[in-house]
Amino acid sequence: MNPTTPEEALKKVFGFPAFREPQEQIIDCVMHGRDVLVVMPTGSGKSLCYQIPAMLRPGTGVVVSPLIALMDDQVVGLRQLGVRAAALHSGLEGDESRTVWQELLGQELDLLYVSPEGLLAQGFLDQLEAVGVNLFAIDEAHCVSMWGHDFRPEYLGLAVLRERFPGIPRLALTATADPPTRREILEKLHLNGARSFLTSFDRPNIRYRVYPKQNPHQQLLRLLRREHAGESGIVYRFSRKKVEATATMLQDEGFRALPYHAGLSSEVRRKAQRSFVTDEIEIIVATVAFGMGIDKPDVRFVVHLDPPKSLESYYQETGRAGRDGLPATAAMFYGLQDIALLGQLLRSNDSSDERRRIEHFKLNSLLGFCETTRCRRQVLLSYFGEDRAAGSDNCGNCDTCLEPVESWDGTREAQMVLSAVYRTGERFGQGHVIDVLLGTTTSKVTSWNHDQLSTFGVGRDLDRRTWQSVIRQLVAAGILTIDIDGYGGLRLGADAKKILRGETQIDFRRDPLAAKKPAKKPSKKKTAAALESPGDQELFETLRALRLKLARAQGVPPYVVFSDRTLIEMAAMRPRTRAEFETVHGVGAAKLERYAEVFLGVIARYAE
Ligand code: ADP
Ligand code: ZN
């Protein structure tokens, strides 16, 4: 099938009815030979912006990508669509790479994926010149930036493309939001003159939720069983040891879960990643080592059982949920100890004052996000410099919007905490301060004579959890600070005096857990919930099983056969003929040929 217009390619090859903003303009620029910078969030459909022009323009489109796993998944997906795509990388067997070379030199490829080192290897660009390149797409372009978080020195060499291939359009694509990185991309890749396309970084289908950490494993199990049974997700933990513990716990509880961290061999890690992508397991429990190179579109939840390092990391890591646009959960569980620990880790890298100031700022922003009484999405986006228009304050899809936060006047309680901190010498952590407030005679309390203080036992009316919540919020507001240069003790911060003197009042949010609301009725899986009748849901599960079987037989991830969205539509619509089947979202010409019969057969049998 040879489409002649972008529109036709979209419909016939991809099976999608319409472009998303601003795919069509980007494609139009590239078709006219212009360079572009595309900064759009994960899941917004950046790939189409180079895939379609590469198919339409004479010659081969070259895609530079940093990871082999990413390239392979893209190629497999494109081949399912009948697009002539291949990848050249060090992971190929000798004859595999010979085949790709033959196809390339025979001008039989629409798209070729290579690593930056591969592209710049001796003689490779000469070969490409002979073949005829129709565009260069530089994926994950933020890797060129030293400011960003994934700097790859090899990316710097890509600047030569401008001189070596004048007139061949280049696209730099990234999901990284901050302006310094964007400037660096333009500069380092010699993209002066490129047209920039920026869209909002909002991920509306992700529901953000933050909980105080009590018993993390129980909290995780409850979340998974109530809302995400059988669905794919990632659980992030801080350390290798915690990763192992949580993975083992999940396995013991009957979940198909595997650990992933830098202490495992690359073979074990590769296998875990593969099992996740091909739906052999449901859950990956990982340190931050996991994520880059995960294109899996149907990740339904990302749970931070320990807090992330910063809001940047948080956005990145939660961004791996819901690439397909269907509802997804981002849940974080955190306690003050975690924040103190993060602070101490920052301290242990001996860093300059400037660096340390930035790190404090990042930590405080994270804390502010956790303790906010405002819409979480709004706080997150404004951190990236994106302020939503007035009037659209409430996203309606985060915990504070869905269950408006109750607040209470805690001026007296704040005074109690501040006075306990002050009288114990501004050197103890929250555990000890709470012991003093509650009047608990631990050996530490008695050895410091803290049972003699006037604040000893003044806080007996509240429980430990509530005191923890109060202290977290005081830290988030900067009224208390954590001494991360010492041993993590609490100190009085700015405005503490005003509160002690009673000059300002302070309201606290009531923790959802402390309030212990009765659970909502247990909901079924998020995905199937899009379907109305139980019959449709059952059919969806049947189609899902069929998809898994077909994918296994071909050794490809299930989502490249059909996306969840496609299966949902199929289950609701129940097509009976090929013509009806073709109208389903995500069914293009190649998939019609390959899968119509078997899916129509199963649907017909189910209908009977
Ligand atoms: P990104 O690279 O920006 O993270 P992808 O290119 O992987 O995003 O696209 C995310 C998902 O959206 C994919 O499943 C893709 O098939 C789908 N998609 C892209 N463009 C469209 C469109 N115009 N209509 C429907 N689905 C689309
Ligand atoms: Zn909100």
XYZ file of C-alpha atoms and ligand atoms in Angstrom, residues 10 14 16-20 23 40-48 74 295 297 323-324 563 565 585, ligand 1:
52
model
C -2.852 8.203 8.720
C -2.302 3.589 11.009
C -6.557 6.595 12.806
C -9.384 8.929 11.785
C -7.719 12.293 12.445
C -4.447 14.003 13.288
C -3.873 15.360 16.738
C 0.921 16.674 14.014
C 5.580 17.395 23.338
C 4.803 15.160 26.305
C 5.070 11.407 26.263
C 2.180 9.728 24.512
C 1.233 12.749 22.462
C 2.161 11.111 19.176
C 5.554 12.469 18.209
C 6.620 9.402 16.217
C 3.956 9.864 13.580
C 9.344 0.697 17.098
C 7.480 2.531 25.099
C 1.590 2.253 25.940
C 0.797 6.698 26.906
C -2.236 5.314 25.108
C -3.853 -1.366 21.338
C -8.217 1.195 22.713
C -9.718 2.722 15.525
P 5.328 9.874 21.886
O 6.462 9.424 20.995
O 5.007 11.315 21.738
O 5.499 9.463 23.312
P 3.827 8.008 20.360
O 4.266 8.480 19.044
O 4.414 6.742 20.882
O 4.008 9.144 21.430
O 2.246 7.906 20.324
C 1.506 7.569 21.482
C 0.272 6.785 21.092
O -0.669 7.599 20.408
C 0.575 5.643 20.150
O -0.162 4.514 20.595
C 0.127 6.157 18.804
O -0.234 5.119 17.950
C -1.059 7.011 19.181
N -1.339 8.076 18.210
C -0.466 8.946 17.669
N -1.070 9.800 16.832
C -2.384 9.470 16.829
C -3.551 9.981 16.163
N -3.485 11.012 15.313
N -4.734 9.384 16.425
C -4.796 8.341 17.256
N -3.767 7.811 17.916
C -2.562 8.366 17.716
